[in-house]
Amino acid sequence: MLSGFFYHSYFIGAVLILFGLSILCQIMIGIMYRKMIRESDNMAVTENKLLKQCKLKFSNCYTLNEGNINIPVFVDKFMNQIRFAGISLTNLGHLSGQLMLLSVFAAGMGACKGIIEGDMLGELLPYYIASLFGLYAYFSVSSFVDVKGKKTMVRTNLIDYLENHLIKHLLLVQDREMQTFIVRDVEVEAEVLADVEKAEETEQGKPLLFTEGDRDELENLLQEFLA
């Protein structure tokens, strides 16, 4: 059995490497979601760049759409855009599954090659052992990491924060801005009224164009003209 193992070691090595990469992808996804869960529990002071981007994008969308925004859809879109090394976490999960299937395929190819070359069952057994061990390790790690469960927790935390905290903060900011605008408008109106009053006072304080004597002469002339 050992001779068969080393004889086809390149196939066994390919199987183990592919299984290892598949499991590594699962672990990386789990670590990222775990960090996001821990940070999303205290979103107000989070230092996570992804979560800070989420808050900024939501604030901009909320302002541009005047409060008309579907929060669950927004969160789902944000979750699908999370990337690691340029690959979205969703695609990274798919890649993990494809690597696992590819490793099983490599083990099958190695077993077929051994059968064609006339290897005995003992010499082919390492392929089956590697496949079974790799599959067991993959599903064990997947169950332990629980990517789906962690993703759901992150989504729940984000929706809860956006609906129950960030929206209230944005509404408070808008109210303050509106109050500031009203105060400024009142101040401007008061300044305009003050300017008008000053103008009226100036007009009232101007010297008359005709004196009292001029008025009497004008009245006399009009009476003579109309007589």
Coordinates of N, CA and C in Angstrom, one line a residue:
M1 N 0.8 -1.2 0.0 CA 0.0 0.0 0.0 C 0.9 1.3 0.0
L2 N 1.9 1.2 0.8 CA 2.8 2.4 0.9 C 3.6 2.6 -0.4
S3 N 3.9 1.5 -1.1 CA 4.6 1.6 -2.4 C 3.7 2.3 -3.4
G4 N 2.4 1.9 -3.4 CA 1.4 2.5 -4.3 C 1.2 4.0 -3.9
F5 N 1.3 4.3 -2.7 CA 1.1 5.7 -2.2 C 2.2 6.5 -2.8
F6 N 3.5 6.1 -2.6 CA 4.6 6.9 -3.1 C 4.7 6.8 -4.6
Y7 N 4.3 5.7 -5.2 CA 4.4 5.6 -6.7 C 3.5 6.6 -7.4
H8 N 2.3 6.9 -6.8 CA 1.4 7.9 -7.3 C 1.3 9.1 -6.4
S9 N 2.4 9.4 -5.9 CA 2.4 10.5 -4.9 C 2.0 11.9 -5.5
Y10 N 2.2 12.1 -6.7 CA 1.8 13.4 -7.3 C 0.3 13.5 -7.3
F11 N -0.4 12.4 -7.6 CA -1.8 12.5 -7.5 C -2.3 12.7 -6.1
I12 N -1.7 12.0 -5.2 CA -2.1 12.1 -3.7 C -1.8 13.5 -3.3
G13 N -0.6 14.0 -3.7 CA -0.2 15.4 -3.3 C -1.2 16.4 -3.8
A14 N -1.7 16.2 -5.1 CA -2.7 17.2 -5.7 C -4.0 17.1 -4.9
V15 N -4.4 15.9 -4.5 CA -5.6 15.7 -3.7 C -5.5 16.4 -2.4
L16 N -4.4 16.2 -1.7 CA -4.2 16.9 -0.4 C -4.2 18.4 -0.5
I17 N -3.4 18.9 -1.5 CA -3.3 20.3 -1.7 C -4.7 21.0 -2.0
L18 N -5.4 20.3 -2.9 CA -6.7 20.9 -3.2 C -7.7 20.9 -2.0
F19 N -7.6 19.8 -1.2 CA -8.5 19.7 0.0 C -8.0 20.8 1.0
G20 N -6.7 21.0 1.1 CA -6.2 22.0 2.0 C -6.7 23.4 1.6
L21 N -6.6 23.7 0.3 CA -7.0 25.0 -0.1 C -8.5 25.2 0.1
S22 N -9.3 24.1 -0.1 CA -10.7 24.2 0.1 C -11.1 24.5 1.5
I23 N -10.4 23.8 2.4 CA -10.6 24.1 3.9 C -10.1 25.4 4.3
L24 N -9.0 25.9 3.7 CA -8.5 27.2 4.0 C -9.4 28.3 3.6
C25 N -10.1 28.2 2.5 CA -11.1 29.1 2.0 C -12.2 29.2 3.1
Q26 N -12.7 28.1 3.5 CA -13.8 28.1 4.5 C -13.3 28.8 5.8
I27 N -12.1 28.5 6.2 CA -11.6 29.2 7.5 C -11.5 30.7 7.3
M28 N -11.0 31.2 6.2 CA -10.8 32.6 5.9 C -12.2 33.3 5.9
I29 N -13.2 32.7 5.3 CA -14.5 33.3 5.3 C -15.1 33.3 6.7
G30 N -14.9 32.3 7.5 CA -15.3 32.2 8.9 C -14.7 33.3 9.7
I31 N -13.4 33.5 9.5 CA -12.6 34.5 10.3 C -13.2 35.9 10.0
M32 N -13.4 36.2 8.7 CA -13.9 37.5 8.3 C -15.2 37.8 8.9
Y33 N -16.1 36.8 8.8 CA -17.5 37.0 9.4 C -17.5 37.1 10.9
R34 N -16.5 36.4 11.5 CA -16.5 36.5 13.0 C -16.0 37.8 13.4
K35 N -15.0 38.4 12.7 CA -14.6 39.8 13.0 C -15.7 40.8 12.8
M36 N -16.5 40.6 11.8 CA -17.6 41.5 11.5 C -18.7 41.4 12.5
I37 N -18.9 40.2 13.0 CA -19.9 40.0 14.1 C -19.5 40.8 15.3
R38 N -18.2 40.6 15.7 CA -17.7 41.3 16.9 C -17.8 42.8 16.7
E39 N -17.4 43.3 15.5 CA -17.5 44.8 15.3 C -18.9 45.3 15.2
S40 N -19.8 44.5 14.5 CA -21.1 45.0 14.3 C -22.0 45.1 15.6
D41 N -21.5 44.4 16.7 CA -22.2 44.5 18.0 C -22.1 45.9 18.5
N42 N -21.1 46.7 18.1 CA -20.9 48.1 18.5 C -20.5 49.0 17.4
M43 N -21.5 49.1 16.5 CA -21.3 49.8 15.2 C -21.0 51.3 15.4
A44 N -21.4 51.9 16.5 CA -21.2 53.3 16.6 C -19.8 53.7 16.7
V45 N -18.9 52.8 17.2 CA -17.5 53.1 17.4 C -16.6 52.1 16.7
T46 N -17.2 51.4 15.7 CA -16.4 50.4 15.0 C -15.3 51.0 14.2
E47 N -14.2 50.3 14.1 CA -13.0 50.7 13.3 C -12.9 49.8 12.0
N48 N -13.8 48.9 11.8 CA -13.8 48.1 10.7 C -14.1 48.9 9.4
K49 N -13.2 48.8 8.4 CA -13.4 49.6 7.2 C -14.6 49.3 6.5
L50 N -15.0 48.0 6.4 CA -16.2 47.6 5.7 C -17.4 48.1 6.3
L51 N -17.5 48.0 7.6 CA -18.7 48.5 8.3 C -18.8 50.0 8.3
K52 N -17.6 50.7 8.3 CA -17.7 52.2 8.2 C -18.2 52.6 6.8
Q53 N -17.7 51.8 5.8 CA -18.2 52.1 4.4 C -19.7 51.8 4.3
C54 N -20.2 50.8 5.0 CA -21.6 50.5 5.0 C -22.4 51.7 5.6
K55 N -21.9 52.2 6.7 CA -22.6 53.4 7.4 C -22.6 54.6 6.5
L56 N -21.5 54.8 5.8 CA -21.4 56.0 4.9 C -22.3 55.9 3.7
K57 N -22.3 54.7 3.1 CA -23.2 54.4 1.9 C -24.6 54.6 2.3
F58 N -25.0 54.0 3.5 CA -26.4 54.1 3.9 C -26.8 55.5 4.1
S59 N -25.9 56.3 4.8 CA -26.2 57.7 5.0 C -26.5 58.5 3.7
N60 N -25.6 58.2 2.7 CA -25.7 58.9 1.5 C -27.0 58.5 0.7
C61 N -27.3 57.2 0.7 CA -28.5 56.7 0.1 C -29.8 57.2 0.8
Y62 N -29.7 57.3 2.1 CA -30.9 57.7 2.8 C -31.1 59.2 2.5
T63 N -30.1 60.0 2.4 CA -30.2 61.4 2.1 C -30.7 61.6 0.7
L64 N -30.1 60.9 -0.2 CA -30.5 61.1 -1.7 C -31.9 60.7 -1.9
N65 N -32.3 59.6 -1.3 CA -33.7 59.0 -1.5 C -34.7 59.6 -0.5
E66 N -34.3 60.6 0.2 CA -35.2 61.3 1.2 C -35.9 60.3 2.1
G67 N -35.1 59.3 2.6 CA -35.6 58.4 3.6 C -36.3 57.1 3.0
N68 N -36.5 57.1 1.7 CA -37.2 56.0 1.1 C -36.1 54.9 0.7
I69 N -35.8 54.0 1.6 CA -34.8 53.0 1.3 C -35.2 51.7 2.0
N70 N -35.0 50.6 1.2 CA -35.3 49.3 1.7 C -34.1 48.7 2.4
I71 N -34.1 48.7 3.7 CA -32.9 48.4 4.5 C -32.4 46.9 4.3
P72 N -33.3 45.9 4.3 CA -32.9 44.5 4.1 C -32.2 44.4 2.7
V73 N -32.8 45.0 1.7 CA -32.2 44.9 0.4 C -30.8 45.6 0.3
F74 N -30.7 46.7 1.0 CA -29.4 47.4 1.0 C -28.4 46.6 1.7
V75 N -28.7 45.9 2.8 CA -27.8 45.1 3.6 C -27.4 43.9 2.8
D76 N -28.3 43.3 2.1 CA -28.0 42.1 1.2 C -27.0 42.5 0.1
K77 N -27.2 43.6 -0.5 CA -26.3 44.1 -1.6 C -24.9 44.3 -1.0
F78 N -24.9 44.9 0.2 CA -23.6 45.2 0.9 C -22.9 43.9 1.2
M79 N -23.6 42.9 1.7 CA -23.0 41.6 2.1 C -22.4 40.9 0.8
N80 N -23.1 41.1 -0.3 CA -22.7 40.4 -1.5 C -21.4 41.1 -2.1
Q81 N -21.2 42.4 -1.7 CA -20.0 43.1 -2.2 C -18.8 43.0 -1.4
I82 N -18.9 42.3 -0.2 CA -17.7 42.1 0.6 C -16.7 41.2 -0.1
R83 N -15.4 41.6 -0.1 CA -14.4 40.9 -0.9 C -13.2 40.6 0.0
F84 N -12.5 39.6 -0.5 CA -11.2 39.2 0.1 C -10.3 38.9 -1.0
A85 N -9.2 39.7 -1.1 CA -8.2 39.6 -2.2 C -8.9 39.7 -3.6
G86 N -9.9 40.6 -3.7 CA -10.6 40.8 -4.9 C -11.7 39.8 -5.3
I87 N -11.9 38.9 -4.4 CA -13.0 37.9 -4.6 C -14.0 38.0 -3.6
S88 N -15.3 38.1 -4.0 CA -16.4 38.2 -3.0 C -16.4 37.0 -2.2
L89 N -16.9 37.1 -0.9 CA -17.0 36.0 0.0 C -17.9 34.9 -0.5
T90 N -19.0 35.3 -1.2 CA -19.9 34.4 -1.8 C -19.2 33.5 -2.9
N91 N -18.4 34.1 -3.7 CA -17.6 33.4 -4.7 C -16.5 32.6 -4.1
L92 N -16.0 33.1 -3.0 CA -14.9 32.3 -2.3 C -15.5 31.1 -1.7
G93 N -16.7 31.1 -1.2 CA -17.4 29.9 -0.7 C -17.6 28.9 -1.9
H94 N -18.0 29.4 -3.0 CA -18.2 28.6 -4.2 C -16.9 27.9 -4.6
L95 N -15.8 28.7 -4.6 CA -14.5 28.2 -4.9 C -14.1 27.1 -4.0
S96 N -14.4 27.3 -2.7 CA -14.1 26.2 -1.8 C -14.7 24.9 -2.1
G97 N -16.0 24.9 -2.5 CA -16.7 23.7 -2.9 C -16.1 23.1 -4.2
Q98 N -15.7 24.0 -5.2 CA -15.2 23.5 -6.4 C -13.8 22.9 -6.2
L99 N -13.0 23.4 -5.3 CA -11.7 22.8 -5.0 C -11.9 21.5 -4.3
M100 N -12.9 21.3 -3.5 CA -13.2 20.0 -2.9 C -13.5 19.0 -3.9
L101 N -14.4 19.4 -4.9 CA -14.8 18.5 -5.9 C -13.7 18.1 -6.8
L102 N -12.8 19.1 -7.1 CA -11.6 18.9 -7.9 C -10.7 17.9 -7.3
S103 N -10.5 18.0 -6.0 CA -9.7 17.1 -5.3 C -10.2 15.6 -5.4
V104 N -11.5 15.5 -5.3 CA -12.1 14.1 -5.4 C -11.9 13.6 -6.8
F105 N -12.0 14.6 -7.8 CA -11.8 14.2 -9.2 C -10.3 13.8 -9.4
A106 N -9.4 14.5 -8.8 CA -8.0 14.1 -8.9 C -7.7 12.7 -8.3
A107 N -8.4 12.4 -7.2 CA -8.2 11.1 -6.6 C -8.8 10.0 -7.5
G108 N -9.9 10.3 -8.1 CA -10.5 9.4 -9.1 C -9.6 9.1 -10.3
M109 N -9.0 10.2 -10.8 CA -8.1 10.1 -11.9 C -6.9 9.2 -11.5
G110 N -6.4 9.4 -10.3 CA -5.2 8.6 -9.8 C -5.6 7.2 -9.7
A111 N -6.8 6.9 -9.2 CA -7.2 5.5 -9.1 C -7.4 4.9 -10.5
C112 N -8.0 5.6 -11.4 CA -8.2 5.1 -12.8 C -6.8 4.8 -13.4
K113 N -5.9 5.7 -13.2 CA -4.5 5.4 -13.8 C -3.9 4.2 -13.2
G114 N -4.1 4.0 -11.8 CA -3.6 2.8 -11.2 C -4.2 1.5 -11.7
I115 N -5.5 1.6 -12.0 CA -6.3 0.4 -12.5 C -5.8 0.1 -13.9
I116 N -5.5 1.1 -14.7 CA -5.1 0.9 -16.1 C -3.7 0.3 -16.1
E117 N -2.9 0.7 -15.1 CA -1.5 0.1 -15.0 C -1.5 -1.2 -14.3
G118 N -2.6 -1.7 -13.8 CA -2.7 -3.0 -13.2 C -2.3 -3.0 -11.7
D119 N -2.5 -1.9 -11.1 CA -2.2 -1.9 -9.6 C -3.3 -2.7 -8.9
M120 N -2.8 -3.3 -7.8 CA -3.7 -4.1 -6.9 C -4.5 -3.1 -6.0
L121 N -5.5 -3.7 -5.3 CA -6.4 -3.0 -4.4 C -5.6 -2.2 -3.4
G122 N -4.6 -2.9 -2.8 CA -3.8 -2.3 -1.8 C -3.0 -1.0 -2.3
E123 N -2.7 -1.0 -3.5 CA -2.0 0.1 -4.1 C -3.0 1.3 -4.5
L124 N -4.2 0.9 -4.7 CA -5.2 2.0 -5.0 C -5.9 2.5 -3.7
L125 N -5.7 1.8 -2.6 CA -6.4 2.2 -1.4 C -6.0 3.6 -0.9
P126 N -4.8 4.1 -1.1 CA -4.5 5.5 -0.6 C -5.4 6.5 -1.2
Y127 N -5.8 6.3 -2.5 CA -6.7 7.3 -3.1 C -8.0 7.4 -2.4
Y128 N -8.6 6.3 -2.1 CA -9.8 6.2 -1.3 C -9.7 6.8 0.1
I129 N -8.6 6.5 0.7 CA -8.4 7.0 2.1 C -8.2 8.5 2.0
A130 N -7.5 9.0 1.1 CA -7.3 10.5 1.0 C -8.6 11.2 0.7
S131 N -9.4 10.6 -0.2 CA -10.7 11.2 -0.6 C -11.6 11.2 0.7
L132 N -11.7 10.1 1.3 CA -12.6 10.0 2.5 C -12.2 10.9 3.6
F133 N -10.9 10.9 3.9 CA -10.3 11.8 4.9 C -10.6 13.3 4.6
G134 N -10.3 13.6 3.3 CA -10.5 15.0 2.8 C -12.0 15.5 2.9
L135 N -12.9 14.6 2.5 CA -14.3 14.9 2.6 C -14.7 15.1 4.0
Y136 N -14.3 14.2 4.9 CA -14.6 14.3 6.3 C -14.1 15.6 6.9
A137 N -12.8 15.9 6.6 CA -12.2 17.2 7.1 C -13.0 18.4 6.6
Y138 N -13.3 18.4 5.3 CA -14.0 19.5 4.7 C -15.4 19.8 5.3
F139 N -16.2 18.8 5.5 CA -17.5 18.9 6.0 C -17.4 19.2 7.5
S140 N -16.4 18.7 8.2 CA -16.3 19.0 9.6 C -15.9 20.4 9.8
V141 N -15.0 20.9 9.0 CA -14.6 22.3 9.2 C -15.8 23.3 8.8
S142 N -16.5 22.9 7.7 CA -17.6 23.7 7.3 C -18.7 23.8 8.4
S143 N -18.9 22.7 9.0 CA -19.9 22.7 10.1 C -19.4 23.5 11.3
F144 N -18.1 23.4 11.6 CA -17.6 24.1 12.7 C -17.5 25.6 12.4
V145 N -17.1 26.0 11.2 CA -17.1 27.4 10.9 C -18.5 28.0 10.7
D146 N -19.4 27.3 10.2 CA -20.8 27.7 10.0 C -20.9 29.1 9.4
V147 N -20.4 29.1 8.1 CA -20.4 30.4 7.4 C -21.8 31.0 7.2
K148 N -22.8 30.1 6.9 CA -24.1 30.6 6.7 C -24.7 31.2 8.0
G149 N -24.4 30.6 9.1 CA -24.9 31.1 10.4 C -24.3 32.5 10.7
K150 N -23.0 32.6 10.5 CA -22.2 33.8 10.8 C -22.7 34.9 9.9
K151 N -23.0 34.6 8.6 CA -23.4 35.6 7.7 C -24.8 36.1 8.1
T152 N -25.7 35.2 8.6 CA -27.0 35.6 9.1 C -26.9 36.6 10.3
M153 N -25.9 36.3 11.2 CA -25.7 37.1 12.4 C -25.3 38.5 12.0
V154 N -24.3 38.6 11.0 CA -23.9 39.9 10.6 C -25.0 40.7 9.9
R155 N -25.8 40.0 9.1 CA -26.9 40.7 8.5 C -27.9 41.2 9.5
T156 N -28.2 40.4 10.5 CA -29.2 40.8 11.5 C -28.6 42.0 12.3
N157 N -27.4 42.0 12.7 CA -26.8 43.1 13.4 C -26.8 44.4 12.6
L158 N -26.5 44.3 11.3 CA -26.5 45.5 10.4 C -27.9 46.1 10.3
I159 N -28.9 45.2 10.0 CA -30.3 45.7 9.9 C -30.8 46.3 11.2
D160 N -30.4 45.7 12.3 CA -30.9 46.2 13.6 C -30.2 47.6 13.9
Y161 N -29.0 47.8 13.5 CA -28.3 49.1 13.8 C -28.8 50.1 12.8
L162 N -29.0 49.8 11.6 CA -29.5 50.8 10.6 C -30.9 51.2 10.9
E163 N -31.8 50.3 11.3 CA -33.2 50.6 11.5 C -33.4 51.3 12.9
N164 N -32.7 50.9 13.9 CA -33.0 51.4 15.3 C -32.0 52.4 15.8
H165 N -30.9 52.7 15.1 CA -29.9 53.6 15.6 C -29.6 54.7 14.6
L166 N -29.1 54.2 13.4 CA -28.6 55.2 12.4 C -29.7 56.1 11.9
I167 N -30.8 55.5 11.6 CA -31.9 56.3 11.0 C -32.3 57.4 12.0
K168 N -32.4 57.1 13.3 CA -32.8 58.1 14.3 C -31.7 59.2 14.4
H169 N -30.5 58.8 14.3 CA -29.4 59.8 14.3 C -29.5 60.7 13.0
L170 N -29.8 60.1 11.9 CA -29.9 60.9 10.7 C -31.1 61.9 10.8
L171 N -32.2 61.4 11.3 CA -33.4 62.2 11.5 C -33.1 63.4 12.5
L172 N -32.4 63.1 13.5 CA -32.0 64.1 14.5 C -31.1 65.2 13.8
V173 N -30.2 64.8 13.0 CA -29.3 65.7 12.3 C -30.1 66.6 11.3
Q174 N -31.1 65.9 10.6 CA -31.9 66.7 9.7 C -32.8 67.7 10.4
D175 N -33.3 67.3 11.6 CA -34.1 68.3 12.4 C -33.2 69.5 12.9
R176 N -32.0 69.2 13.3 CA -31.1 70.3 13.7 C -30.8 71.2 12.5
E177 N -30.6 70.6 11.3 CA -30.3 71.4 10.2 C -31.5 72.3 9.8
M178 N -32.7 71.7 9.9 CA -33.9 72.5 9.6 C -34.1 73.6 10.6
Q179 N -33.8 73.3 11.9 CA -34.0 74.4 12.9 C -33.0 75.5 12.6
T180 N -31.7 75.1 12.3 CA -30.7 76.1 12.0 C -31.1 77.0 10.8
F181 N -31.7 76.3 9.8 CA -32.2 77.0 8.6 C -33.3 78.0 8.9
I182 N -34.2 77.6 9.8 CA -35.3 78.4 10.2 C -34.8 79.6 10.9
V183 N -33.9 79.4 11.9 CA -33.3 80.5 12.6 C -32.6 81.5 11.7
R184 N -31.8 81.0 10.8 CA -31.1 81.8 9.8 C -32.1 82.6 9.0
D185 N -33.2 82.0 8.6 CA -34.2 82.7 7.8 C -34.9 83.8 8.6
V186 N -35.2 83.5 9.9 CA -35.7 84.5 10.7 C -34.8 85.7 10.9
E187 N -33.5 85.4 11.1 CA -32.5 86.4 11.3 C -32.4 87.3 10.0
V188 N -32.4 86.6 8.8 CA -32.4 87.4 7.6 C -33.6 88.3 7.5
E189 N -34.8 87.8 7.8 CA -36.0 88.5 7.7 C -35.9 89.7 8.7
A190 N -35.4 89.5 9.9 CA -35.3 90.6 10.8 C -34.4 91.7 10.3
E191 N -33.3 91.3 9.7 CA -32.4 92.2 9.1 C -33.0 93.0 8.0
V192 N -33.8 92.4 7.1 CA -34.5 93.1 6.1 C -35.5 94.1 6.6
L193 N -36.3 93.7 7.7 CA -37.2 94.6 8.3 C -36.5 95.8 8.9
A194 N -35.4 95.5 9.5 CA -34.6 96.6 10.1 C -34.2 97.6 9.1
D195 N -33.7 97.1 7.9 CA -33.3 97.9 6.8 C -34.5 98.8 6.3
V196 N -35.7 98.2 6.2 CA -36.8 98.9 5.8 C -37.2 100.0 6.7
E197 N -37.2 99.7 8.0 CA -37.5 100.7 9.1 C -36.5 101.8 9.0
K198 N -35.2 101.5 8.8 CA -34.2 102.6 8.7 C -34.5 103.4 7.5
A199 N -34.9 102.8 6.4 CA -35.2 103.6 5.2 C -36.4 104.5 5.4
E200 N -37.4 104.0 6.1 CA -38.6 104.8 6.3 C -38.2 106.0 7.2
E201 N -37.4 105.7 8.3 CA -37.0 106.8 9.2 C -36.2 107.8 8.4
T202 N -35.4 107.4 7.5 CA -34.6 108.3 6.7 C -35.5 109.2 5.8
E203 N -36.5 108.5 5.2 CA -37.4 109.3 4.4 C -38.2 110.3 5.2
Q204 N -38.6 109.9 6.4 CA -39.3 110.8 7.3 C -38.4 111.9 7.7
G205 N -37.2 111.7 7.9 CA -36.3 112.7 8.4 C -35.7 113.6 7.3
K206 N -36.1 113.4 6.1 CA -35.6 114.3 5.0 C -36.2 115.6 5.0
P207 N -35.6 116.7 4.6 CA -36.2 118.0 4.6 C -37.3 118.1 3.6
L208 N -38.3 118.9 3.9 CA -39.4 119.0 2.9 C -39.0 119.8 1.7
L209 N -39.6 119.5 0.5 CA -39.3 120.2 -0.7 C -39.9 121.6 -0.7
F210 N -41.0 121.8 0.0 CA -41.7 123.1 0.0 C -41.8 123.6 1.4
T211 N -41.6 124.9 1.6 CA -41.8 125.5 2.9 C -43.3 125.8 3.1
E212 N -43.6 126.3 4.3 CA -45.0 126.7 4.5 C -45.4 127.9 3.7
G213 N -44.5 128.9 3.5 CA -44.8 130.0 2.6 C -45.1 129.6 1.2
D214 N -44.2 128.7 0.7 CA -44.4 128.2 -0.7 C -45.8 127.6 -0.9
R215 N -46.2 126.9 0.1 CA -47.5 126.2 0.1 C -48.6 127.3 0.0
D216 N -48.5 128.3 0.8 CA -49.6 129.4 0.8 C -49.6 130.1 -0.6
E217 N -48.5 130.4 -1.2 CA -48.4 131.0 -2.5 C -49.1 130.1 -3.5
L218 N -48.8 128.8 -3.5 CA -49.3 127.9 -4.4 C -50.8 127.8 -4.3
E219 N -51.3 127.8 -3.0 CA -52.8 127.8 -2.8 C -53.4 129.0 -3.4
N220 N -52.8 130.2 -3.2 CA -53.4 131.4 -3.7 C -53.4 131.4 -5.2
L221 N -52.4 131.0 -5.8 CA -52.3 130.9 -7.3 C -53.4 130.0 -7.8
L222 N -53.6 128.8 -7.2 CA -54.6 127.9 -7.6 C -56.0 128.5 -7.5
Q223 N -56.2 129.2 -6.4 CA -57.5 129.8 -6.2 C -57.8 130.9 -7.3
E224 N -56.8 131.7 -7.6 CA -57.0 132.7 -8.7 C -57.2 132.1 -10.0
F225 N -56.5 131.0 -10.3 CA -56.6 130.3 -11.6 C -58.0 129.6 -11.7
L226 N -58.5 129.1 -10.6 CA -59.8 128.4 -10.7 C -60.9 129.4 -10.6
A227 N -60.7 130.7 -10.1 CA -61.8 131.6 -9.9 C -62.4 132.0 -11.3

